Amino acid sequence: MGFTRKDFLGSMIAATMLSLAGTAHGQQAGPILIGATVPMTGPLSLTGKQYQNSLTMAEEDINKAGGIKGRQIKIVFEDTQASNGTAVNAFVKLAQETKPSFFFLSSYSTQNLAVAPELKKVQVPAMYAGGADAVADGGNEWMFRIRPADSVSAEGMVKAAVDVIKAKKPGILYIQNDFGQGGAQTAAKRLEAAGIPVVGMEAYGQNDKDFSAQLLSLRSKGADTILIFNYPQDGALVLRQAKVLGFKMPLVTSSAALVPAALQLLSPADLEGVWGVTDAFMDASVGGRMKDYVERFKAKFGIDPDPYGLAYYDGAFLMAEGMRKVGTDAKALREWLAAVKGWQGIGHVYSYDAKGNGVRDLAVVKAKSGTKTLELVQPVTLN
């Protein structure tokens, strides 16, 4: 019997089906791609490198533990630098070329706000560490915050000023952007509600290097304590200049000025009379998983870890648990994350509200006298 045209077409269809099946199997067996937009260069890299390192360690740990039902994860990084436009371009590049199943976004709120509309178009779940309340207030159902919102941090700073320092005439200094304005306004409202009105509020630009005029203005208005909403580099400069100007009043800083990268720019003398809030108290003496994380991170990267990086490490494991439970379908994973309550990470307990805020705890800390070693003053958990 000869080989007919019908036989030929049948064999071609069968071969095509086998090829497609093989391709689909190859895709299924390949790594699960995760996109991460990170400020790896420029002034914002002081914290950006921390969470790049933390995600790298999380990727290794998740894969060593078997990955996601036998599939490895692969995190693809893109640099956001210190520009909102660059952050958007980095996200769009990942979305179009890598097509990840999940995103980790920048730890800077201005970049989060710029990227949010693009994420809504792509409709893939994302975690971020920017603190500005404006990000969550935007109502983007695909965004999940993995550290305290600025309103939470501001409440922690107010608790330090009122309960610990017993401030009577507080002043506020803040960086002029969504993060700084939001935190400063929340703090002012909380102080007012406590019957302790703010004597003055001063702002500075993100690229400013001299803060003496603002500091002196607050002192002239009678401030007996100053709450400072800052990023790492400018926060360190503010604390140093306050000491040069001979300030003796207590200073309460937001978390960025107390991360390891900022502490490297300060001396023990610069930290005298300085209190602050950190997302989590990170010390090997805490023991358990915190001890393991702190010691392994330092051994691997040669630097101390910070709470921002830890939030991304926790976030990666939360993401992995969701993928194991419901797979990588974007909608199913988003719905699973939105329903998370009481998930115990290393740095926080994560419970998501309707706006995608997951963290309501932090720590008030102070440097031990004559050192740059932070010690816990009191933990703070807000309702």
mmCIF file of C-alpha atoms in Angstrom:
data_model
loop_
_atom_site.group_PDB
_atom_site.id
_atom_site.type_symbol
_atom_site.label_atom_id
_atom_site.label_comp_id
_atom_site.label_asym_id
_atom_site.label_seq_id
_atom_site.Cartn_x
_atom_site.Cartn_y
_atom_site.Cartn_z
ATOM 1 C CA MET A 1 0.000 0.000 0.000
ATOM 2 C CA GLY A 2 1.484 3.418 -0.939
ATOM 3 C CA PHE A 3 1.979 6.445 1.344
ATOM 4 C CA THR A 4 -1.053 8.625 0.537
ATOM 5 C CA ARG A 5 -1.504 12.391 0.870
ATOM 6 C CA LYS A 6 -3.883 11.656 3.749
ATOM 7 C CA ASP A 7 -1.175 9.650 5.514
ATOM 8 C CA PHE A 8 1.309 12.467 4.965
ATOM 9 C CA LEU A 9 -1.034 15.087 6.414
ATOM 10 C CA GLY A 10 -1.799 12.830 9.359
ATOM 11 C CA SER A 11 1.870 12.335 10.168
ATOM 12 C CA MET A 12 2.511 16.083 9.887
ATOM 13 C CA ILE A 13 -0.342 16.858 12.299
ATOM 14 C CA ALA A 14 0.921 14.238 14.735
ATOM 15 C CA ALA A 15 4.449 15.640 14.558
ATOM 16 C CA THR A 16 3.150 19.149 15.123
ATOM 17 C CA MET A 17 1.110 18.041 18.116
ATOM 18 C CA LEU A 18 4.135 16.282 19.599
ATOM 19 C CA SER A 19 6.229 19.406 19.047
ATOM 20 C CA LEU A 20 3.647 21.624 20.714
ATOM 21 C CA ALA A 21 3.312 19.214 23.611
ATOM 22 C CA GLY A 22 7.063 19.168 24.006
ATOM 23 C CA THR A 23 7.201 22.969 23.988
ATOM 24 C CA ALA A 24 4.421 23.226 26.550
ATOM 25 C CA HIS A 25 6.145 20.644 28.719
ATOM 26 C CA GLY A 26 9.398 22.570 28.424
ATOM 27 C CA GLN A 27 7.697 25.791 29.502
ATOM 28 C CA GLN A 28 6.068 24.034 32.445
ATOM 29 C CA ALA A 29 9.371 22.490 33.476
ATOM 30 C CA GLY A 30 11.284 25.766 33.158
ATOM 31 C CA PRO A 31 11.798 28.263 35.982
ATOM 32 C CA ILE A 32 9.029 30.502 37.260
ATOM 33 C CA LEU A 33 10.143 34.005 36.341
ATOM 34 C CA ILE A 34 9.875 36.809 38.893
ATOM 35 C CA GLY A 35 10.549 40.457 38.017
ATOM 36 C CA ALA A 36 12.249 42.856 40.439
ATOM 37 C CA THR A 37 12.709 46.591 39.826
ATOM 38 C CA VAL A 38 15.525 47.714 42.114
ATOM 39 C CA PRO A 39 17.488 50.960 42.624
ATOM 40 C CA MET A 40 20.857 49.245 42.200
ATOM 41 C CA THR A 41 22.850 52.382 41.294
ATOM 42 C CA GLY A 42 22.654 56.010 42.415
ATOM 43 C CA PRO A 43 21.737 57.498 45.817
ATOM 44 C CA LEU A 44 18.717 55.229 46.384
ATOM 45 C CA SER A 45 20.897 52.131 46.089
ATOM 46 C CA LEU A 46 21.799 52.453 49.796
ATOM 47 C CA THR A 47 18.679 50.440 50.515
ATOM 48 C CA GLY A 48 18.100 49.033 47.030
ATOM 49 C CA LYS A 49 21.174 46.794 47.190
ATOM 50 C CA GLN A 50 19.877 45.416 50.475
ATOM 51 C CA TYR A 51 16.707 44.094 48.967
ATOM 52 C CA GLN A 52 18.488 42.867 45.844
ATOM 53 C CA ASN A 53 20.710 40.814 48.150
ATOM 54 C CA SER A 54 17.738 39.625 50.213
ATOM 55 C CA LEU A 55 15.800 38.513 47.135
ATOM 56 C CA THR A 56 18.892 36.733 45.832
ATOM 57 C CA MET A 57 19.183 34.845 49.119
ATOM 58 C CA ALA A 58 15.454 34.081 49.121
ATOM 59 C CA GLU A 59 15.678 32.719 45.580
ATOM 60 C CA GLU A 60 18.474 30.354 46.624
ATOM 61 C CA ASP A 61 16.682 29.256 49.809
ATOM 62 C CA ILE A 62 13.350 28.629 48.061
ATOM 63 C CA ASN A 63 15.027 26.629 45.290
ATOM 64 C CA LYS A 64 17.098 24.581 47.746
ATOM 65 C CA ALA A 65 13.842 23.670 49.500
ATOM 66 C CA GLY A 66 12.393 22.258 46.261
ATOM 67 C CA GLY A 67 11.136 25.436 44.626
ATOM 68 C CA ILE A 68 7.458 25.562 43.699
ATOM 69 C CA LYS A 69 6.312 21.942 43.386
ATOM 70 C CA GLY A 70 9.627 21.017 41.837
ATOM 71 C CA ARG A 71 9.994 24.106 39.632
ATOM 72 C CA GLN A 72 12.751 26.594 40.386
ATOM 73 C CA ILE A 73 12.138 30.342 40.622
ATOM 74 C CA LYS A 74 14.345 32.832 38.806
ATOM 75 C CA ILE A 75 14.375 36.512 39.773
ATOM 76 C CA VAL A 76 15.223 38.926 36.952
ATOM 77 C CA PHE A 77 16.442 42.340 38.172
ATOM 78 C CA GLU A 78 16.193 45.722 36.443
ATOM 79 C CA ASP A 79 17.746 48.948 37.781
ATOM 80 C CA THR A 80 15.379 51.840 38.611
ATOM 81 C CA GLN A 81 18.248 54.178 39.633
ATOM 82 C CA ALA A 82 16.859 57.326 41.328
ATOM 83 C CA SER A 83 14.369 58.266 38.620
ATOM 84 C CA ASN A 84 10.641 57.651 38.375
ATOM 85 C CA GLY A 85 10.914 57.495 34.581
ATOM 86 C CA THR A 86 13.689 54.901 34.809
ATOM 87 C CA ALA A 87 11.560 52.891 37.238
ATOM 88 C CA VAL A 88 8.668 52.855 34.754
ATOM 89 C CA ASN A 89 10.980 51.844 31.901
ATOM 90 C CA ALA A 90 12.484 49.058 34.019
ATOM 91 C CA PHE A 91 9.023 47.709 34.831
ATOM 92 C CA VAL A 92 7.786 47.890 31.226
ATOM 93 C CA LYS A 93 10.923 46.113 29.993
ATOM 94 C CA LEU A 94 10.366 43.249 32.433
ATOM 95 C CA ALA A 95 6.649 43.061 31.643
ATOM 96 C CA GLN A 96 7.212 42.936 27.877
ATOM 97 C CA GLU A 97 10.401 40.888 27.601
ATOM 98 C CA THR A 98 10.433 38.632 30.687
ATOM 99 C CA LYS A 99 6.664 38.372 31.305
ATOM 100 C CA PRO A 100 7.095 37.413 34.971
ATOM 101 C CA SER A 101 4.444 35.693 37.075
ATOM 102 C CA PHE A 102 5.074 38.112 39.949
ATOM 103 C CA PHE A 103 6.792 41.458 40.610
ATOM 104 C CA PHE A 104 8.782 42.985 43.434
ATOM 105 C CA LEU A 105 8.736 46.770 43.089
ATOM 106 C CA SER A 106 11.015 49.499 44.445
ATOM 107 C CA SER A 107 11.188 50.436 48.110
ATOM 108 C CA TYR A 108 10.627 54.109 47.190
ATOM 109 C CA SER A 109 7.071 55.421 47.105
ATOM 110 C CA THR A 110 7.541 57.951 44.316
ATOM 111 C CA GLN A 111 8.655 55.093 42.060
ATOM 112 C CA ASN A 112 5.767 52.903 43.254
ATOM 113 C CA LEU A 113 3.285 55.650 42.373
ATOM 114 C CA ALA A 114 4.815 56.050 38.913
ATOM 115 C CA VAL A 115 4.757 52.312 38.169
ATOM 116 C CA ALA A 116 1.276 51.598 39.587
ATOM 117 C CA PRO A 117 -0.692 52.470 36.385
ATOM 118 C CA GLU A 118 1.553 50.165 34.323
ATOM 119 C CA LEU A 119 1.066 47.327 36.815
ATOM 120 C CA LYS A 120 -2.694 47.756 36.581
ATOM 121 C CA LYS A 121 -2.469 47.279 32.811
ATOM 122 C CA VAL A 122 -0.389 44.103 33.155
ATOM 123 C CA GLN A 123 -2.539 42.697 36.010
ATOM 124 C CA VAL A 124 0.122 40.649 37.766
ATOM 125 C CA PRO A 125 0.491 40.658 41.588
ATOM 126 C CA ALA A 126 3.322 42.758 43.029
ATOM 127 C CA MET A 127 4.850 43.429 46.435
ATOM 128 C CA TYR A 128 6.467 46.737 47.363
ATOM 129 C CA ALA A 129 8.087 48.362 50.395
ATOM 130 C CA GLY A 130 7.410 52.041 49.751
ATOM 131 C CA GLY A 131 5.661 53.502 52.777
ATOM 132 C CA ALA A 132 3.542 56.368 51.402
ATOM 133 C CA ASP A 133 -0.140 55.944 52.180
ATOM 134 C CA ALA A 134 -0.897 57.453 48.762
ATOM 135 C CA VAL A 135 0.252 54.211 47.099
ATOM 136 C CA ALA A 136 -2.342 52.063 48.867
ATOM 137 C CA ASP A 137 -4.954 54.817 48.655
ATOM 138 C CA GLY A 138 -4.682 54.557 44.856
ATOM 139 C CA GLY A 139 -6.791 51.412 45.019
ATOM 140 C CA ASN A 140 -4.591 49.194 42.834
ATOM 141 C CA GLU A 141 -5.738 45.676 43.738
ATOM 142 C CA TRP A 142 -2.515 44.137 42.372
ATOM 143 C CA MET A 143 -0.223 45.875 44.896
ATOM 144 C CA PHE A 144 0.680 44.390 48.305
ATOM 145 C CA ARG A 145 2.799 46.313 50.822
ATOM 146 C CA ILE A 146 5.360 44.311 52.842
ATOM 147 C CA ARG A 147 6.422 46.868 55.452
ATOM 148 C CA PRO A 148 4.631 49.413 57.669
ATOM 149 C CA ALA A 149 2.880 52.256 55.867
ATOM 150 C CA ASP A 150 4.165 55.744 56.647
ATOM 151 C CA SER A 151 1.089 56.427 58.776
ATOM 152 C CA VAL A 152 2.041 53.420 60.924
ATOM 153 C CA SER A 153 5.672 54.581 61.197
ATOM 154 C CA ALA A 154 4.514 58.113 61.989
ATOM 155 C CA GLU A 155 2.338 56.779 64.811
ATOM 156 C CA GLY A 156 5.355 54.899 66.135
ATOM 157 C CA MET A 157 7.442 58.079 66.045
ATOM 158 C CA VAL A 158 4.702 59.962 67.893
ATOM 159 C CA LYS A 159 4.621 57.227 70.554
ATOM 160 C CA ALA A 160 8.385 57.624 70.993
ATOM 161 C CA ALA A 161 8.060 61.418 71.280
ATOM 162 C CA VAL A 162 5.081 61.371 73.651
ATOM 163 C CA ASP A 163 5.483 58.210 75.727
ATOM 164 C CA VAL A 164 9.275 57.879 75.900
ATOM 165 C CA ILE A 165 10.675 61.410 75.495
ATOM 166 C CA LYS A 166 7.659 63.253 76.981
ATOM 167 C CA ALA A 167 7.838 66.009 74.357
ATOM 168 C CA LYS A 168 5.759 69.149 74.985
ATOM 169 C CA LYS A 169 6.675 71.310 71.962
ATOM 170 C CA PRO A 170 7.539 69.025 69.024
ATOM 171 C CA GLY A 171 8.676 70.254 65.634
ATOM 172 C CA ILE A 172 8.698 68.310 62.356
ATOM 173 C CA LEU A 173 11.270 68.225 59.534
ATOM 174 C CA TYR A 174 10.457 66.267 56.386
ATOM 175 C CA ILE A 175 11.626 65.535 52.856
ATOM 176 C CA GLN A 176 9.366 67.219 50.300
ATOM 177 C CA ASN A 177 7.688 64.269 48.537
ATOM 178 C CA ASP A 178 4.752 61.890 49.001
ATOM 179 C CA PHE A 179 6.596 59.911 51.669
ATOM 180 C CA GLY A 180 7.731 62.906 53.730
ATOM 181 C CA GLN A 181 4.521 64.909 53.446
ATOM 182 C CA GLY A 182 2.318 61.942 54.305
ATOM 183 C CA GLY A 183 4.338 60.997 57.367
ATOM 184 C CA ALA A 184 4.620 64.583 58.603
ATOM 185 C CA GLN A 185 0.890 65.247 58.236
ATOM 186 C CA THR A 186 -0.017 62.023 60.055
ATOM 187 C CA ALA A 187 2.383 62.842 62.890
ATOM 188 C CA ALA A 188 1.008 66.375 63.223
ATOM 189 C CA LYS A 189 -2.562 65.046 63.442
ATOM 190 C CA ARG A 190 -1.622 62.406 66.032
ATOM 191 C CA LEU A 191 0.230 64.959 68.161
ATOM 192 C CA GLU A 192 -2.688 67.371 67.956
ATOM 193 C CA ALA A 193 -5.062 64.585 69.042
ATOM 194 C CA ALA A 194 -2.781 63.910 72.029
ATOM 195 C CA GLY A 195 -3.048 67.564 73.059
ATOM 196 C CA ILE A 196 0.525 68.363 71.984
ATOM 197 C CA PRO A 197 0.357 70.771 69.012
ATOM 198 C CA VAL A 198 3.353 71.023 66.679
ATOM 199 C CA VAL A 199 5.268 74.313 67.030
ATOM 200 C CA GLY A 200 6.567 74.251 63.464
ATOM 201 C CA MET A 201 6.979 72.179 60.278
ATOM 202 C CA GLU A 202 9.882 72.542 57.824
ATOM 203 C CA ALA A 203 10.535 70.783 54.502
ATOM 204 C CA TYR A 204 13.601 70.220 52.300
ATOM 205 C CA GLY A 205 14.202 68.965 48.751
ATOM 206 C CA GLN A 206 15.382 65.450 47.926
ATOM 207 C CA ASN A 207 18.712 66.735 46.581
ATOM 208 C CA ASP A 208 19.371 69.280 49.352
ATOM 209 C CA LYS A 209 22.583 68.972 51.352
ATOM 210 C CA ASP A 210 22.228 71.867 53.821
ATOM 211 C CA PHE A 211 19.413 71.686 56.378
ATOM 212 C CA SER A 212 20.690 74.272 58.833
ATOM 213 C CA ALA A 213 18.047 76.903 57.996
ATOM 214 C CA GLN A 214 15.193 74.478 58.665
ATOM 215 C CA LEU A 215 16.769 73.132 61.870
ATOM 216 C CA LEU A 216 17.480 76.603 63.226
ATOM 217 C CA SER A 217 13.932 77.710 62.375
ATOM 218 C CA LEU A 218 12.459 74.877 64.440
ATOM 219 C CA ARG A 219 14.782 75.659 67.345
ATOM 220 C CA SER A 220 13.828 79.346 67.243
ATOM 221 C CA LYS A 221 10.162 78.337 67.459
ATOM 222 C CA GLY A 222 10.863 76.580 70.744
ATOM 223 C CA ALA A 223 10.852 72.947 69.604
ATOM 224 C CA ASP A 224 11.956 70.655 72.440
ATOM 225 C CA THR A 225 11.930 67.562 70.161
ATOM 226 C CA ILE A 226 12.169 67.221 66.379
ATOM 227 C CA LEU A 227 10.562 64.401 64.391
ATOM 228 C CA ILE A 228 12.430 63.806 61.101
ATOM 229 C CA PHE A 229 10.983 62.069 58.026
ATOM 230 C CA ASN A 230 13.925 61.226 55.789
ATOM 231 C CA TYR A 231 15.702 58.836 53.418
ATOM 232 C CA PRO A 232 19.064 57.238 54.397
ATOM 233 C CA GLN A 233 21.600 59.697 52.960
ATOM 234 C CA ASP A 234 19.775 62.918 53.784
ATOM 235 C CA GLY A 235 18.764 61.495 57.176
ATOM 236 C CA ALA A 236 22.403 60.944 58.109
ATOM 237 C CA LEU A 237 23.268 64.478 56.971
ATOM 238 C CA VAL A 238 20.441 65.976 59.038
ATOM 239 C CA LEU A 239 21.609 64.188 62.197
ATOM 240 C CA ARG A 240 25.224 65.251 61.635
ATOM 241 C CA GLN A 241 24.297 68.883 61.007
ATOM 242 C CA ALA A 242 22.085 68.972 64.084
ATOM 243 C CA LYS A 243 25.122 67.998 66.194
ATOM 244 C CA VAL A 244 27.349 70.563 64.456
ATOM 245 C CA LEU A 245 24.747 73.221 65.284
ATOM 246 C CA GLY A 246 24.914 72.166 68.932
ATOM 247 C CA PHE A 247 21.400 70.776 69.192
ATOM 248 C CA LYS A 248 20.766 69.163 72.567
ATOM 249 C CA MET A 249 17.053 68.381 72.191
ATOM 250 C CA PRO A 250 15.984 64.790 71.409
ATOM 251 C CA LEU A 251 15.594 63.856 67.739
ATOM 252 C CA VAL A 252 13.214 61.147 66.520
ATOM 253 C CA THR A 253 14.019 59.826 63.054
ATOM 254 C CA SER A 254 12.126 57.604 60.671
ATOM 255 C CA SER A 255 13.581 54.198 59.875
ATOM 256 C CA ALA A 256 15.750 55.107 56.878
ATOM 257 C CA ALA A 257 18.361 57.005 58.949
ATOM 258 C CA LEU A 258 18.968 53.917 61.082
ATOM 259 C CA VAL A 259 19.569 51.295 58.391
ATOM 260 C CA PRO A 260 23.187 49.993 58.258
ATOM 261 C CA ALA A 261 23.982 51.982 55.106
ATOM 262 C CA ALA A 262 23.036 55.255 56.835
ATOM 263 C CA LEU A 263 24.721 54.332 60.126
ATOM 264 C CA GLN A 264 27.996 53.974 58.210
ATOM 265 C CA LEU A 265 27.806 57.738 57.554
ATOM 266 C CA LEU A 266 27.379 58.567 61.254
ATOM 267 C CA SER A 267 29.551 58.525 64.368
ATOM 268 C CA PRO A 268 28.408 57.424 67.834
ATOM 269 C CA ALA A 269 28.376 61.108 68.829
ATOM 270 C CA ASP A 270 25.933 61.879 66.005
ATOM 271 C CA LEU A 271 23.509 59.381 67.535
ATOM 272 C CA GLU A 272 23.506 60.780 71.064
ATOM 273 C CA GLY A 273 19.972 61.863 71.925
ATOM 274 C CA VAL A 274 18.558 60.197 68.809
ATOM 275 C CA TRP A 275 15.574 57.855 68.941
ATOM 276 C CA GLY A 276 13.868 56.286 65.983
ATOM 277 C CA VAL A 277 11.564 53.636 64.633
ATOM 278 C CA THR A 278 12.668 50.662 62.581
ATOM 279 C CA ASP A 279 10.432 48.236 60.752
ATOM 280 C CA ALA A 280 11.824 45.388 62.837
ATOM 281 C CA PHE A 281 14.454 45.032 65.551
ATOM 282 C CA MET A 282 17.182 43.018 63.852
ATOM 283 C CA ASP A 283 19.720 41.432 66.158
ATOM 284 C CA ALA A 284 21.076 37.899 66.290
ATOM 285 C CA SER A 285 20.377 37.904 70.032
ATOM 286 C CA VAL A 286 16.660 37.680 69.202
ATOM 287 C CA GLY A 287 17.391 34.068 68.301
ATOM 288 C CA GLY A 288 15.406 31.678 66.114
ATOM 289 C CA ARG A 289 14.834 32.534 62.467
ATOM 290 C CA MET A 290 15.998 36.130 63.014
ATOM 291 C CA LYS A 291 19.401 34.906 64.231
ATOM 292 C CA ASP A 292 19.680 32.542 61.262
ATOM 293 C CA TYR A 293 18.790 35.281 58.767
ATOM 294 C CA VAL A 294 21.092 37.938 60.248
ATOM 295 C CA GLU A 295 24.091 35.608 60.482
ATOM 296 C CA ARG A 296 23.672 34.023 57.045
ATOM 297 C CA PHE A 297 23.115 37.388 55.334
ATOM 298 C CA LYS A 298 26.252 38.883 56.879
ATOM 299 C CA ALA A 299 28.328 35.817 56.032
ATOM 300 C CA LYS A 300 27.103 35.844 52.422
ATOM 301 C CA PHE A 301 27.280 39.566 51.608
ATOM 302 C CA GLY A 302 29.762 40.925 54.158
ATOM 303 C CA ILE A 303 27.379 43.592 55.499
ATOM 304 C CA ASP A 304 24.650 43.744 58.118
ATOM 305 C CA PRO A 305 21.100 43.225 56.831
ATOM 306 C CA ASP A 306 18.428 45.887 57.217
ATOM 307 C CA PRO A 307 14.657 45.678 57.803
ATOM 308 C CA TYR A 308 13.824 46.742 54.223
ATOM 309 C CA GLY A 309 15.717 43.778 52.821
ATOM 310 C CA LEU A 310 14.148 41.464 55.370
ATOM 311 C CA ALA A 311 10.689 42.565 54.198
ATOM 312 C CA TYR A 312 11.530 41.412 50.670
ATOM 313 C CA TYR A 313 12.897 38.108 51.976
ATOM 314 C CA ASP A 314 9.655 37.543 53.891
ATOM 315 C CA GLY A 315 7.696 38.635 50.836
ATOM 316 C CA ALA A 316 9.430 36.096 48.593
ATOM 317 C CA PHE A 317 8.492 33.266 50.967
ATOM 318 C CA LEU A 318 4.915 34.534 51.227
ATOM 319 C CA MET A 319 4.754 34.610 47.407
ATOM 320 C CA ALA A 320 6.184 31.075 47.250
ATOM 321 C CA GLU A 321 3.581 29.744 49.678
ATOM 322 C CA GLY A 322 0.833 31.297 47.588
ATOM 323 C CA MET A 323 2.198 29.721 44.408
ATOM 324 C CA ARG A 324 2.340 26.324 46.097
ATOM 325 C CA LYS A 325 -1.278 26.717 47.225
ATOM 326 C CA VAL A 326 -2.921 28.154 44.083
ATOM 327 C CA GLY A 327 -0.282 28.108 41.321
ATOM 328 C CA THR A 328 0.938 31.043 39.229
ATOM 329 C CA ASP A 329 -2.385 32.185 37.752
ATOM 330 C CA ALA A 330 -2.325 35.932 38.382
ATOM 331 C CA LYS A 331 -5.928 36.319 39.540
ATOM 332 C CA ALA A 332 -5.858 33.263 41.819
ATOM 333 C CA LEU A 333 -2.570 34.380 43.379
ATOM 334 C CA ARG A 334 -3.859 37.915 43.902
ATOM 335 C CA GLU A 335 -6.984 36.622 45.627
ATOM 336 C CA TRP A 336 -4.934 34.293 47.836
ATOM 337 C CA LEU A 337 -2.655 37.145 48.955
ATOM 338 C CA ALA A 338 -5.613 39.446 49.632
ATOM 339 C CA ALA A 339 -6.989 36.832 52.044
ATOM 340 C CA VAL A 340 -3.736 36.331 54.015
ATOM 341 C CA LYS A 341 -4.188 36.797 57.774
ATOM 342 C CA GLY A 342 -1.619 36.149 60.503
ATOM 343 C CA TRP A 343 1.168 34.847 58.241
ATOM 344 C CA GLN A 344 4.281 34.687 60.427
ATOM 345 C CA GLY A 345 7.358 36.026 58.688
ATOM 346 C CA ILE A 346 10.746 36.690 60.279
ATOM 347 C CA GLY A 347 10.296 40.444 60.551
ATOM 348 C CA HIS A 348 6.515 40.791 60.810
ATOM 349 C CA VAL A 349 3.154 39.109 61.058
ATOM 350 C CA TYR A 350 1.418 39.755 57.715
ATOM 351 C CA SER A 351 -2.338 40.338 57.463
ATOM 352 C CA TYR A 352 -3.705 42.150 54.416
ATOM 353 C CA ASP A 353 -6.475 44.729 54.505
ATOM 354 C CA ALA A 354 -8.657 45.935 51.636
ATOM 355 C CA LYS A 355 -5.969 48.411 50.509
ATOM 356 C CA GLY A 356 -3.148 45.856 50.381
ATOM 357 C CA ASN A 357 -1.454 46.971 53.608
ATOM 358 C CA GLY A 358 0.053 43.975 55.382
ATOM 359 C CA VAL A 359 2.076 45.219 58.374
ATOM 360 C CA ARG A 360 1.051 47.042 61.567
ATOM 361 C CA ASP A 361 4.069 46.461 63.824
ATOM 362 C CA LEU A 362 7.462 48.140 64.268
ATOM 363 C CA ALA A 363 10.042 48.914 66.942
ATOM 364 C CA VAL A 364 11.219 52.048 68.781
ATOM 365 C CA VAL A 365 15.021 51.913 69.072
ATOM 366 C CA LYS A 366 17.976 53.959 70.315
ATOM 367 C CA ALA A 367 21.726 53.570 69.939
ATOM 368 C CA LYS A 368 23.556 52.335 73.013
ATOM 369 C CA SER A 369 25.534 55.199 74.551
ATOM 370 C CA GLY A 370 28.900 55.705 72.854
ATOM 371 C CA THR A 371 28.127 53.184 70.102
ATOM 372 C CA LYS A 372 26.180 52.775 66.869
ATOM 373 C CA THR A 373 24.557 49.570 68.089
ATOM 374 C CA LEU A 374 20.795 49.850 68.228
ATOM 375 C CA GLU A 375 18.857 48.530 71.212
ATOM 376 C CA LEU A 376 15.140 47.945 71.512
ATOM 377 C CA VAL A 377 13.249 50.569 73.528
ATOM 378 C CA GLN A 378 9.812 49.134 72.965
ATOM 379 C CA PRO A 379 7.908 47.155 70.312
ATOM 380 C CA VAL A 380 4.833 48.842 68.865
ATOM 381 C CA THR A 381 1.825 47.039 67.390
ATOM 382 C CA LEU A 382 -1.030 49.214 66.151
ATOM 383 C CA ASN A 383 -4.642 48.185 65.646
#
